[in-house]
mmCIF file with all atom_site columns, C-alpha atoms in Angstrom:
data_model
loop_
_atom_site.group_PDB
_atom_site.id
_atom_site.type_symbol
_atom_site.label_atom_id
_atom_site.label_alt_id
_atom_site.label_comp_id
_atom_site.label_asym_id
_atom_site.label_entity_id
_atom_site.label_seq_id
_atom_site.pdbx_PDB_ins_code
_atom_site.Cartn_x
_atom_site.Cartn_y
_atom_site.Cartn_z
_atom_site.occupancy
_atom_site.B_iso_or_equiv
_atom_site.pdbx_formal_charge
_atom_site.auth_seq_id
_atom_site.auth_comp_id
_atom_site.auth_asym_id
_atom_site.auth_atom_id
_atom_site.pdbx_PDB_model_num
ATOM 1   C CA . UNK A 1 1   ? 4.787   20.015  -2.276  1.00 64.00 ? 307 UNK A CA 1
ATOM 2   C CA . UNK A 1 2   ? 3.422   17.541  -4.753  1.00 61.00 ? 308 UNK A CA 1
ATOM 3   C CA . UNK A 1 3   ? 1.175   15.142  -2.952  1.00 93.00 ? 309 UNK A CA 1
ATOM 4   C CA . UNK A 1 4   ? -1.862  12.886  -2.705  1.00 96.00 ? 310 UNK A CA 1
ATOM 5   C CA . UNK A 1 5   ? -4.736  14.377  -0.733  1.00 95.00 ? 311 UNK A CA 1
ATOM 6   C CA . UNK A 1 6   ? -7.729  12.494  0.579   1.00 96.00 ? 312 UNK A CA 1
ATOM 7   C CA . UNK A 1 7   ? -10.892 14.060  1.887   1.00 90.00 ? 313 UNK A CA 1
ATOM 8   C CA . UNK A 1 8   ? -12.354 13.766  4.354   1.00 92.00 ? 314 UNK A CA 1
ATOM 9   C CA . UNK A 1 9   ? -9.948  12.160  6.875   1.00 93.00 ? 315 UNK A CA 1
ATOM 10  C CA . UNK A 1 10  ? -12.897 10.693  8.771   1.00 96.00 ? 316 UNK A CA 1
ATOM 11  C CA . UNK A 1 11  ? -16.295 9.811   7.349   1.00 96.00 ? 317 UNK A CA 1
ATOM 12  C CA . UNK A 1 12  ? -19.286 8.448   9.173   1.00 96.00 ? 318 UNK A CA 1
ATOM 13  C CA . UNK A 1 13  ? -22.258 7.094   7.280   1.00 95.00 ? 319 UNK A CA 1
ATOM 14  C CA . UNK A 1 14  ? -25.310 5.030   8.023   1.00 96.00 ? 320 UNK A CA 1
ATOM 15  C CA . UNK A 1 15  ? -25.795 1.423   7.074   1.00 96.00 ? 321 UNK A CA 1
ATOM 16  C CA . UNK A 1 16  ? -26.986 1.347   3.457   1.00 95.00 ? 322 UNK A CA 1
ATOM 17  C CA . UNK A 1 17  ? -26.491 5.086   2.810   1.00 97.00 ? 323 UNK A CA 1
ATOM 18  C CA . UNK A 1 18  ? -24.278 5.783   -0.218  1.00 96.00 ? 324 UNK A CA 1
ATOM 19  C CA . UNK A 1 19  ? -20.981 7.468   0.478   1.00 97.00 ? 325 UNK A CA 1
ATOM 20  C CA . UNK A 1 20  ? -18.264 8.980   -1.708  1.00 97.00 ? 326 UNK A CA 1
ATOM 21  C CA . UNK A 1 21  ? -14.616 9.364   -0.791  1.00 97.00 ? 327 UNK A CA 1
ATOM 22  C CA . UNK A 1 22  ? -12.350 11.630  -2.784  1.00 97.00 ? 328 UNK A CA 1
ATOM 23  C CA . UNK A 1 23  ? -8.705  11.706  -3.738  1.00 97.00 ? 329 UNK A CA 1
ATOM 24  C CA . UNK A 1 24  ? -6.703  14.331  -5.575  1.00 97.00 ? 330 UNK A CA 1
ATOM 25  C CA . UNK A 1 25  ? -3.099  14.418  -6.690  1.00 97.00 ? 331 UNK A CA 1
ATOM 26  C CA . UNK A 1 26  ? -0.668  17.074  -7.812  1.00 95.00 ? 332 UNK A CA 1
ATOM 27  C CA . UNK A 1 27  ? 1.954   14.573  -9.009  1.00 94.00 ? 333 UNK A CA 1
ATOM 28  C CA . UNK A 1 28  ? 0.436   14.317  -12.498 1.00 94.00 ? 334 UNK A CA 1
ATOM 29  C CA . UNK A 1 29  ? 0.691   10.530  -12.290 1.00 95.00 ? 335 UNK A CA 1
ATOM 30  C CA . UNK A 1 30  ? -1.071  8.328   -14.793 1.00 95.00 ? 336 UNK A CA 1
ATOM 31  C CA . UNK A 1 31  ? -2.202  5.666   -12.347 1.00 96.00 ? 337 UNK A CA 1
ATOM 32  C CA . UNK A 1 32  ? -4.479  6.031   -9.340  1.00 97.00 ? 338 UNK A CA 1
ATOM 33  C CA . UNK A 1 33  ? -5.326  3.173   -6.967  1.00 96.00 ? 339 UNK A CA 1
ATOM 34  C CA . UNK A 1 34  ? -7.847  2.558   -4.221  1.00 97.00 ? 340 UNK A CA 1
ATOM 35  C CA . UNK A 1 35  ? -7.002  0.225   -1.345  1.00 97.00 ? 341 UNK A CA 1
ATOM 36  C CA . UNK A 1 36  ? -9.089  -0.966  1.572   1.00 97.00 ? 342 UNK A CA 1
ATOM 37  C CA . UNK A 1 37  ? -7.226  -1.494  4.846   1.00 95.00 ? 343 UNK A CA 1
ATOM 38  C CA . UNK A 1 38  ? -8.970  -3.051  7.822   1.00 94.00 ? 344 UNK A CA 1
ATOM 39  C CA . UNK A 1 39  ? -7.572  -2.804  11.301  1.00 90.00 ? 345 UNK A CA 1
ATOM 40  C CA . UNK A 1 40  ? -4.150  -4.477  11.659  1.00 87.00 ? 346 UNK A CA 1
ATOM 41  C CA . UNK A 1 41  ? -4.353  -5.882  8.131   1.00 92.00 ? 347 UNK A CA 1
ATOM 42  C CA . UNK A 1 42  ? -2.538  -5.289  4.878   1.00 93.00 ? 348 UNK A CA 1
ATOM 43  C CA . UNK A 1 43  ? -3.879  -2.801  2.329   1.00 94.00 ? 349 UNK A CA 1
ATOM 44  C CA . UNK A 1 44  ? -6.002  -4.659  -0.214  1.00 95.00 ? 350 UNK A CA 1
ATOM 45  C CA . UNK A 1 45  ? -6.207  -3.356  -3.774  1.00 95.00 ? 351 UNK A CA 1
ATOM 46  C CA . UNK A 1 46  ? -9.779  -2.678  -4.904  1.00 96.00 ? 352 UNK A CA 1
ATOM 47  C CA . UNK A 1 47  ? -9.178  -1.177  -8.355  1.00 93.00 ? 353 UNK A CA 1
ATOM 48  C CA . UNK A 1 48  ? -7.013  1.201   -10.295 1.00 94.00 ? 354 UNK A CA 1
ATOM 49  C CA . UNK A 1 49  ? -7.186  3.626   -13.190 1.00 95.00 ? 355 UNK A CA 1
ATOM 50  C CA . UNK A 1 50  ? -4.528  3.951   -15.823 1.00 94.00 ? 356 UNK A CA 1
ATOM 51  C CA . UNK A 1 51  ? -5.471  7.296   -17.278 1.00 93.00 ? 357 UNK A CA 1
ATOM 52  C CA . UNK A 1 52  ? -9.174  6.739   -18.039 1.00 93.00 ? 358 UNK A CA 1
ATOM 53  C CA . UNK A 1 53  ? -8.945  2.948   -18.208 1.00 93.00 ? 359 UNK A CA 1
ATOM 54  C CA . UNK A 1 54  ? -10.620 1.344   -15.214 1.00 94.00 ? 360 UNK A CA 1
ATOM 55  C CA . UNK A 1 55  ? -9.404  -1.999  -13.867 1.00 93.00 ? 361 UNK A CA 1
ATOM 56  C CA . UNK A 1 56  ? -11.327 -3.852  -11.197 1.00 92.00 ? 362 UNK A CA 1
ATOM 57  C CA . UNK A 1 57  ? -9.742  -6.565  -9.043  1.00 91.00 ? 363 UNK A CA 1
ATOM 58  C CA . UNK A 1 58  ? -11.593 -9.850  -9.402  1.00 90.00 ? 364 UNK A CA 1
ATOM 59  C CA . UNK A 1 59  ? -12.672 -10.015 -5.765  1.00 91.00 ? 365 UNK A CA 1
ATOM 60  C CA . UNK A 1 60  ? -13.783 -6.401  -5.352  1.00 95.00 ? 366 UNK A CA 1
ATOM 61  C CA . UNK A 1 61  ? -17.495 -6.366  -4.381  1.00 94.00 ? 367 UNK A CA 1
ATOM 62  C CA . UNK A 1 62  ? -19.949 -4.794  -6.840  1.00 94.00 ? 368 UNK A CA 1
ATOM 63  C CA . UNK A 1 63  ? -20.895 -2.388  -4.063  1.00 95.00 ? 369 UNK A CA 1
ATOM 64  C CA . UNK A 1 64  ? -17.665 -0.507  -4.734  1.00 97.00 ? 370 UNK A CA 1
ATOM 65  C CA . UNK A 1 65  ? -17.315 1.725   -7.769  1.00 96.00 ? 371 UNK A CA 1
ATOM 66  C CA . UNK A 1 66  ? -14.944 4.420   -8.867  1.00 96.00 ? 372 UNK A CA 1
ATOM 67  C CA . UNK A 1 67  ? -14.825 7.482   -11.082 1.00 96.00 ? 373 UNK A CA 1
ATOM 68  C CA . UNK A 1 68  ? -11.918 9.425   -12.461 1.00 97.00 ? 374 UNK A CA 1
ATOM 69  C CA . UNK A 1 69  ? -13.233 12.580  -14.137 1.00 96.00 ? 375 UNK A CA 1
ATOM 70  C CA . UNK A 1 70  ? -9.743  13.933  -14.860 1.00 95.00 ? 376 UNK A CA 1
ATOM 71  C CA . UNK A 1 71  ? -6.061  13.224  -14.190 1.00 95.00 ? 377 UNK A CA 1
ATOM 72  C CA . UNK A 1 72  ? -6.078  14.880  -10.793 1.00 96.00 ? 378 UNK A CA 1
ATOM 73  C CA . UNK A 1 73  ? -9.187  13.456  -9.148  1.00 97.00 ? 379 UNK A CA 1
ATOM 74  C CA . UNK A 1 74  ? -10.487 10.010  -8.342  1.00 97.00 ? 380 UNK A CA 1
ATOM 75  C CA . UNK A 1 75  ? -13.577 9.033   -6.333  1.00 97.00 ? 381 UNK A CA 1
ATOM 76  C CA . UNK A 1 76  ? -14.574 5.882   -4.501  1.00 97.00 ? 382 UNK A CA 1
ATOM 77  C CA . UNK A 1 77  ? -18.315 5.293   -4.319  1.00 97.00 ? 383 UNK A CA 1
ATOM 78  C CA . UNK A 1 78  ? -19.791 2.752   -1.932  1.00 97.00 ? 384 UNK A CA 1
ATOM 79  C CA . UNK A 1 79  ? -23.401 2.248   -3.021  1.00 96.00 ? 385 UNK A CA 1
ATOM 80  C CA . UNK A 1 80  ? -24.828 0.521   0.041   1.00 95.00 ? 386 UNK A CA 1
ATOM 81  C CA . UNK A 1 81  ? -22.261 0.363   2.831   1.00 96.00 ? 387 UNK A CA 1
ATOM 82  C CA . UNK A 1 82  ? -22.460 -2.584  5.177   1.00 95.00 ? 388 UNK A CA 1
ATOM 83  C CA . UNK A 1 83  ? -20.865 -2.932  8.583   1.00 95.00 ? 389 UNK A CA 1
ATOM 84  C CA . UNK A 1 84  ? -18.069 -4.947  6.997   1.00 95.00 ? 390 UNK A CA 1
ATOM 85  C CA . UNK A 1 85  ? -17.059 -1.975  4.870   1.00 97.00 ? 391 UNK A CA 1
ATOM 86  C CA . UNK A 1 86  ? -15.810 -0.021  7.877   1.00 97.00 ? 392 UNK A CA 1
ATOM 87  C CA . UNK A 1 87  ? -12.113 0.441   7.172   1.00 96.00 ? 393 UNK A CA 1
ATOM 88  C CA . UNK A 1 88  ? -9.381  2.868   6.199   1.00 96.00 ? 394 UNK A CA 1
ATOM 89  C CA . UNK A 1 89  ? -9.494  3.642   2.471   1.00 97.00 ? 395 UNK A CA 1
ATOM 90  C CA . UNK A 1 90  ? -6.187  4.588   0.939   1.00 97.00 ? 396 UNK A CA 1
ATOM 91  C CA . UNK A 1 91  ? -5.647  6.296   -2.375  1.00 97.00 ? 397 UNK A CA 1
ATOM 92  C CA . UNK A 1 92  ? -2.280  5.932   -4.087  1.00 97.00 ? 398 UNK A CA 1
ATOM 93  C CA . UNK A 1 93  ? -0.673  7.025   -7.328  1.00 96.00 ? 399 UNK A CA 1
ATOM 94  C CA . UNK A 1 94  ? 2.199   5.921   -9.503  1.00 95.00 ? 400 UNK A CA 1
ATOM 95  C CA . UNK A 1 95  ? 3.717   7.445   -12.597 1.00 94.00 ? 401 UNK A CA 1
ATOM 96  C CA . UNK A 1 96  ? 3.139   4.349   -14.660 1.00 91.00 ? 402 UNK A CA 1
ATOM 97  C CA . UNK A 1 97  ? 2.130   0.704   -14.430 1.00 88.00 ? 403 UNK A CA 1
ATOM 98  C CA . UNK A 1 98  ? 5.562   -0.919  -14.391 1.00 83.00 ? 404 UNK A CA 1
ATOM 99  C CA . UNK A 1 99  ? 6.497   -3.175  -11.487 1.00 80.00 ? 405 UNK A CA 1
ATOM 100 C CA . UNK A 1 100 ? 9.386   -0.841  -10.675 1.00 83.00 ? 406 UNK A CA 1
ATOM 101 C CA . UNK A 1 101 ? 7.056   2.093   -10.006 1.00 87.00 ? 407 UNK A CA 1
ATOM 102 C CA . UNK A 1 102 ? 6.806   3.278   -6.384  1.00 91.00 ? 408 UNK A CA 1
ATOM 103 C CA . UNK A 1 103 ? 3.372   4.168   -5.105  1.00 93.00 ? 409 UNK A CA 1
ATOM 104 C CA . UNK A 1 104 ? 2.623   7.416   -3.297  1.00 95.00 ? 410 UNK A CA 1
ATOM 105 C CA . UNK A 1 105 ? -0.155  7.158   -0.733  1.00 95.00 ? 411 UNK A CA 1
ATOM 106 C CA . UNK A 1 106 ? -2.534  9.672   0.710   1.00 94.00 ? 412 UNK A CA 1
ATOM 107 C CA . UNK A 1 107 ? -3.233  9.778   4.450   1.00 92.00 ? 413 UNK A CA 1
ATOM 108 C CA . UNK A 1 108 ? -6.441  7.808   3.989   1.00 94.00 ? 414 UNK A CA 1
ATOM 109 C CA . UNK A 1 109 ? -10.087 8.221   4.910   1.00 96.00 ? 415 UNK A CA 1
ATOM 110 C CA . UNK A 1 110 ? -11.319 6.246   7.890   1.00 96.00 ? 416 UNK A CA 1
ATOM 111 C CA . UNK A 1 111 ? -14.887 5.165   7.214   1.00 97.00 ? 417 UNK A CA 1
ATOM 112 C CA . UNK A 1 112 ? -17.256 4.261   10.043  1.00 96.00 ? 418 UNK A CA 1
ATOM 113 C CA . UNK A 1 113 ? -20.683 2.713   9.503   1.00 96.00 ? 419 UNK A CA 1
ATOM 114 C CA . UNK A 1 114 ? -23.458 3.287   12.036  1.00 93.00 ? 420 UNK A CA 1
ATOM 115 C CA . UNK B 2 1   ? -1.257  -15.257 -3.330  1.00 80.00 ? 709 UNK B CA 1
ATOM 116 C CA . UNK B 2 2   ? -0.315  -13.031 -0.428  1.00 90.00 ? 710 UNK B CA 1
ATOM 117 C CA . UNK B 2 3   ? 3.395   -12.870 0.489   1.00 94.00 ? 711 UNK B CA 1
ATOM 118 C CA . UNK B 2 4   ? 4.263   -14.080 3.969   1.00 95.00 ? 712 UNK B CA 1
ATOM 119 C CA . UNK B 2 5   ? 6.152   -11.802 6.325   1.00 97.00 ? 713 UNK B CA 1
ATOM 120 C CA . UNK B 2 6   ? 8.121   -12.789 9.398   1.00 95.00 ? 714 UNK B CA 1
ATOM 121 C CA . UNK B 2 7   ? 8.321   -12.027 12.188  1.00 97.00 ? 715 UNK B CA 1
ATOM 122 C CA . UNK B 2 8   ? 4.847   -10.612 12.849  1.00 96.00 ? 716 UNK B CA 1
ATOM 123 C CA . UNK B 2 9   ? 6.253   -8.258  15.468  1.00 97.00 ? 717 UNK B CA 1
ATOM 124 C CA . UNK B 2 10  ? 9.613   -7.274  16.870  1.00 97.00 ? 718 UNK B CA 1
ATOM 125 C CA . UNK B 2 11  ? 10.630  -5.045  19.750  1.00 97.00 ? 719 UNK B CA 1
ATOM 126 C CA . UNK B 2 12  ? 14.071  -3.436  19.768  1.00 96.00 ? 720 UNK B CA 1
ATOM 127 C CA . UNK B 2 13  ? 16.066  -1.058  21.834  1.00 97.00 ? 721 UNK B CA 1
ATOM 128 C CA . UNK B 2 14  ? 17.462  1.966   20.046  1.00 96.00 ? 722 UNK B CA 1
ATOM 129 C CA . UNK B 2 15  ? 20.675  1.025   18.261  1.00 96.00 ? 723 UNK B CA 1
ATOM 130 C CA . UNK B 2 16  ? 19.807  -2.652  17.767  1.00 97.00 ? 724 UNK B CA 1
ATOM 131 C CA . UNK B 2 17  ? 19.442  -4.351  14.400  1.00 96.00 ? 725 UNK B CA 1
ATOM 132 C CA . UNK B 2 18  ? 16.485  -6.172  12.897  1.00 96.00 ? 726 UNK B CA 1
ATOM 133 C CA . UNK B 2 19  ? 15.691  -8.284  9.849   1.00 97.00 ? 727 UNK B CA 1
ATOM 134 C CA . UNK B 2 20  ? 12.240  -8.599  8.322   1.00 97.00 ? 728 UNK B CA 1
ATOM 135 C CA . UNK B 2 21  ? 11.587  -11.331 5.786   1.00 97.00 ? 729 UNK B CA 1
ATOM 136 C CA . UNK B 2 22  ? 9.089   -11.522 2.950   1.00 96.00 ? 730 UNK B CA 1
ATOM 137 C CA . UNK B 2 23  ? 8.577   -14.760 1.071   1.00 95.00 ? 731 UNK B CA 1
ATOM 138 C CA . UNK B 2 24  ? 6.307   -15.959 -1.683  1.00 91.00 ? 732 UNK B CA 1
ATOM 139 C CA . UNK B 2 25  ? 5.144   -19.355 -2.890  1.00 88.00 ? 733 UNK B CA 1
ATOM 140 C CA . UNK B 2 26  ? 5.036   -17.942 -6.432  1.00 85.00 ? 734 UNK B CA 1
ATOM 141 C CA . UNK B 2 27  ? 7.786   -16.472 -8.590  1.00 82.00 ? 735 UNK B CA 1
ATOM 142 C CA . UNK B 2 28  ? 8.818   -13.003 -7.487  1.00 82.00 ? 736 UNK B CA 1
ATOM 143 C CA . UNK B 2 29  ? 9.450   -10.319 -10.092 1.00 85.00 ? 737 UNK B CA 1
ATOM 144 C CA . UNK B 2 30  ? 9.836   -7.380  -7.793  1.00 89.00 ? 738 UNK B CA 1
ATOM 145 C CA . UNK B 2 31  ? 9.408   -6.556  -4.122  1.00 92.00 ? 739 UNK B CA 1
ATOM 146 C CA . UNK B 2 32  ? 8.273   -3.222  -2.751  1.00 93.00 ? 740 UNK B CA 1
ATOM 147 C CA . UNK B 2 33  ? 8.859   -2.195  0.869   1.00 95.00 ? 741 UNK B CA 1
ATOM 148 C CA . UNK B 2 34  ? 6.732   0.378   2.690   1.00 96.00 ? 742 UNK B CA 1
ATOM 149 C CA . UNK B 2 35  ? 6.561   1.616   6.263   1.00 96.00 ? 743 UNK B CA 1
ATOM 150 C CA . UNK B 2 36  ? 3.303   2.760   7.837   1.00 95.00 ? 744 UNK B CA 1
ATOM 151 C CA . UNK B 2 37  ? 3.069   4.582   11.136  1.00 94.00 ? 745 UNK B CA 1
ATOM 152 C CA . UNK B 2 38  ? -0.157  4.317   13.080  1.00 88.00 ? 746 UNK B CA 1
ATOM 153 C CA . UNK B 2 39  ? -2.906  6.396   11.484  1.00 84.00 ? 747 UNK B CA 1
ATOM 154 C CA . UNK B 2 40  ? -0.666  7.557   8.650   1.00 88.00 ? 748 UNK B CA 1
ATOM 155 C CA . UNK B 2 41  ? -0.109  6.729   5.008   1.00 88.00 ? 749 UNK B CA 1
ATOM 156 C CA . UNK B 2 42  ? 2.301   3.980   3.985   1.00 92.00 ? 750 UNK B CA 1
ATOM 157 C CA . UNK B 2 43  ? 5.600   5.525   2.910   1.00 93.00 ? 751 UNK B CA 1
ATOM 158 C CA . UNK B 2 44  ? 7.690   4.052   0.122   1.00 92.00 ? 752 UNK B CA 1
ATOM 159 C CA . UNK B 2 45  ? 11.113  2.729   1.178   1.00 93.00 ? 753 UNK B CA 1
ATOM 160 C CA . UNK B 2 46  ? 12.511  0.875   -1.811  1.00 90.00 ? 754 UNK B CA 1
ATOM 161 C CA . UNK B 2 47  ? 11.857  -1.495  -4.699  1.00 90.00 ? 755 UNK B CA 1
ATOM 162 C CA . UNK B 2 48  ? 13.967  -4.493  -5.604  1.00 89.00 ? 756 UNK B CA 1
ATOM 163 C CA . UNK B 2 49  ? 13.854  -6.165  -8.987  1.00 83.00 ? 757 UNK B CA 1
ATOM 164 C CA . UNK B 2 50  ? 14.917  -9.590  -10.202 1.00 77.00 ? 758 UNK B CA 1
ATOM 165 C CA . UNK B 2 51  ? 18.692  -10.062 -10.148 1.00 71.00 ? 759 UNK B CA 1
ATOM 166 C CA . UNK B 2 52  ? 19.430  -10.496 -6.456  1.00 59.00 ? 760 UNK B CA 1
ATOM 167 C CA . UNK B 2 53  ? 20.310  -6.856  -6.023  1.00 65.00 ? 761 UNK B CA 1
ATOM 168 C CA . UNK B 2 54  ? 20.738  -5.217  -2.710  1.00 63.00 ? 762 UNK B CA 1
ATOM 169 C CA . UNK B 2 55  ? 19.639  -1.657  -2.080  1.00 66.00 ? 763 UNK B CA 1
ATOM 170 C CA . UNK B 2 56  ? 20.286  0.762   0.690   1.00 66.00 ? 764 UNK B CA 1
ATOM 171 C CA . UNK B 2 57  ? 18.522  3.780   2.057   1.00 68.00 ? 765 UNK B CA 1
ATOM 172 C CA . UNK B 2 58  ? 20.257  5.409   5.005   1.00 73.00 ? 766 UNK B CA 1
ATOM 173 C CA . UNK B 2 59  ? 20.626  2.535   7.509   1.00 85.00 ? 767 UNK B CA 1
ATOM 174 C CA . UNK B 2 60  ? 17.855  0.496   5.918   1.00 91.00 ? 768 UNK B CA 1
ATOM 175 C CA . UNK B 2 61  ? 18.806  -1.939  3.190   1.00 91.00 ? 769 UNK B CA 1
ATOM 176 C CA . UNK B 2 62  ? 17.190  -4.883  1.474   1.00 92.00 ? 770 UNK B CA 1
ATOM 177 C CA . UNK B 2 63  ? 18.094  -7.915  -0.574  1.00 90.00 ? 771 UNK B CA 1
ATOM 178 C CA . UNK B 2 64  ? 16.151  -9.987  -3.087  1.00 89.00 ? 772 UNK B CA 1
ATOM 179 C CA . UNK B 2 65  ? 16.836  -13.668 -3.612  1.00 87.00 ? 773 UNK B CA 1
ATOM 180 C CA . UNK B 2 66  ? 14.970  -14.727 -6.721  1.00 84.00 ? 774 UNK B CA 1
ATOM 181 C CA . UNK B 2 67  ? 15.739  -18.439 -6.286  1.00 85.00 ? 775 UNK B CA 1
ATOM 182 C CA . UNK B 2 68  ? 14.446  -18.522 -2.745  1.00 87.00 ? 776 UNK B CA 1
ATOM 183 C CA . UNK B 2 69  ? 11.521  -16.248 -3.723  1.00 90.00 ? 777 UNK B CA 1
ATOM 184 C CA . UNK B 2 70  ? 12.363  -14.110 -0.761  1.00 92.00 ? 778 UNK B CA 1
ATOM 185 C CA . UNK B 2 71  ? 13.329  -10.582 0.162   1.00 93.00 ? 779 UNK B CA 1
ATOM 186 C CA . UNK B 2 72  ? 14.775  -9.355  3.439   1.00 94.00 ? 780 UNK B CA 1
ATOM 187 C CA . UNK B 2 73  ? 14.767  -5.866  4.897   1.00 95.00 ? 781 UNK B CA 1
ATOM 188 C CA . UNK B 2 74  ? 17.678  -4.982  7.167   1.00 95.00 ? 782 UNK B CA 1
ATOM 189 C CA . UNK B 2 75  ? 17.431  -2.199  9.721   1.00 95.00 ? 783 UNK B CA 1
ATOM 190 C CA . UNK B 2 76  ? 20.753  -1.399  11.365  1.00 93.00 ? 784 UNK B CA 1
ATOM 191 C CA . UNK B 2 77  ? 21.370  0.764   14.399  1.00 93.00 ? 785 UNK B CA 1
ATOM 192 C CA . UNK B 2 78  ? 17.625  1.318   14.721  1.00 93.00 ? 786 UNK B CA 1
ATOM 193 C CA . UNK B 2 79  ? 16.268  4.731   15.622  1.00 94.00 ? 787 UNK B CA 1
ATOM 194 C CA . UNK B 2 80  ? 13.028  5.612   17.390  1.00 95.00 ? 788 UNK B CA 1
ATOM 195 C CA . UNK B 2 81  ? 11.704  6.901   14.063  1.00 94.00 ? 789 UNK B CA 1
ATOM 196 C CA . UNK B 2 82  ? 11.908  3.390   12.594  1.00 95.00 ? 790 UNK B CA 1
ATOM 197 C CA . UNK B 2 83  ? 8.907   2.297   14.629  1.00 97.00 ? 791 UNK B CA 1
ATOM 198 C CA . UNK B 2 84  ? 5.918   1.357   12.509  1.00 96.00 ? 792 UNK B CA 1
ATOM 199 C CA . UNK B 2 85  ? 4.495   -1.480  10.477  1.00 96.00 ? 793 UNK B CA 1
ATOM 200 C CA . UNK B 2 86  ? 6.568   -2.664  7.542   1.00 97.00 ? 794 UNK B CA 1
ATOM 201 C CA . UNK B 2 87  ? 4.795   -4.133  4.522   1.00 97.00 ? 795 UNK B CA 1
ATOM 202 C CA . UNK B 2 88  ? 6.246   -5.898  1.556   1.00 96.00 ? 796 UNK B CA 1
ATOM 203 C CA . UNK B 2 89  ? 4.235   -5.816  -1.649  1.00 94.00 ? 797 UNK B CA 1
ATOM 204 C CA . UNK B 2 90  ? 4.628   -8.025  -4.685  1.00 91.00 ? 798 UNK B CA 1
ATOM 205 C CA . UNK B 2 91  ? 3.004   -8.055  -8.128  1.00 86.00 ? 799 UNK B CA 1
ATOM 206 C CA . UNK B 2 92  ? 0.587   -10.947 -8.651  1.00 77.00 ? 800 UNK B CA 1
ATOM 207 C CA . UNK B 2 93  ? 2.369   -12.018 -11.774 1.00 72.00 ? 801 UNK B CA 1
ATOM 208 C CA . UNK B 2 94  ? 4.801   -10.969 -14.460 1.00 69.00 ? 802 UNK B CA 1
ATOM 209 C CA . UNK B 2 95  ? 2.121   -8.969  -16.247 1.00 71.00 ? 803 UNK B CA 1
ATOM 210 C CA . UNK B 2 96  ? 0.605   -7.478  -13.107 1.00 70.00 ? 804 UNK B CA 1
ATOM 211 C CA . UNK B 2 97  ? 2.815   -4.419  -13.301 1.00 75.00 ? 805 UNK B CA 1
ATOM 212 C CA . UNK B 2 98  ? 2.362   -2.173  -10.334 1.00 80.00 ? 806 UNK B CA 1
ATOM 213 C CA . UNK B 2 99  ? -0.714  -3.963  -8.968  1.00 86.00 ? 807 UNK B CA 1
ATOM 214 C CA . UNK B 2 100 ? 0.555   -5.167  -5.615  1.00 90.00 ? 808 UNK B CA 1
ATOM 215 C CA . UNK B 2 101 ? -0.476  -7.729  -3.046  1.00 92.00 ? 809 UNK B CA 1
ATOM 216 C CA . UNK B 2 102 ? 0.830   -6.815  0.390   1.00 94.00 ? 810 UNK B CA 1
ATOM 217 C CA . UNK B 2 103 ? 1.949   -9.102  3.177   1.00 95.00 ? 811 UNK B CA 1
ATOM 218 C CA . UNK B 2 104 ? 0.271   -8.880  6.580   1.00 95.00 ? 812 UNK B CA 1
ATOM 219 C CA . UNK B 2 105 ? 2.989   -6.594  7.886   1.00 96.00 ? 813 UNK B CA 1
ATOM 220 C CA . UNK B 2 106 ? 5.647   -6.668  10.585  1.00 97.00 ? 814 UNK B CA 1
ATOM 221 C CA . UNK B 2 107 ? 5.121   -4.366  13.520  1.00 97.00 ? 815 UNK B CA 1
ATOM 222 C CA . UNK B 2 108 ? 8.423   -2.875  14.649  1.00 97.00 ? 816 UNK B CA 1
ATOM 223 C CA . UNK B 2 109 ? 8.720   -1.059  17.960  1.00 97.00 ? 817 UNK B CA 1
ATOM 224 C CA . UNK B 2 110 ? 11.924  0.727   18.869  1.00 97.00 ? 818 UNK B CA 1
ATOM 225 C CA . UNK B 2 111 ? 12.225  1.715   22.505  1.00 96.00 ? 819 UNK B CA 1
ATOM 226 C CA . UNK B 2 112 ? 14.722  4.151   24.041  1.00 94.00 ? 820 UNK B CA 1
#
């Protein structure tokens, strides 16, 4: 089945220690998104890639970066995680950027900061 | 501007109906609806575009009132599997494309 896969499902890191979360997709979609979702809150868009074009949301902290080495993979790098960065991180894809495009989500990575 | 969802939570018995509303203070160009079960990924339900259309998906349907800047999700004859948190997502603006801002969610619990 075509899908969006996130690894790992659970990640624990230490305060200030860089961490990378990964996302892969077999849907061959052009767009990949990263969302942050804190407990009982809405998913919040951090950034997205359209093909190789990176687009940052205005309020995304500089601490968060992303890489997309090819169509299938996208990474979220948190350079110096703080306690406030503990959250579920969701990767999603869509075929294109139109407002009629549904998004397909992975199961998420739950990040804990010690 | 984040869309506002109401109610925040609703508890139903199996077979009952529910309505979840999503409203915006800005012009709405499209509304996406997703359902998320605890610890799982949000799952796409449907998208509504400008034009006041109504869509259906099994016993879940939705309407979009452009003038009122509001969308409503209708769940009829609810099943246990409908339990979860429902999010509406809207583009920030006409040129925002698929970049969505989600409402805070409506937690739906269906009991036997």
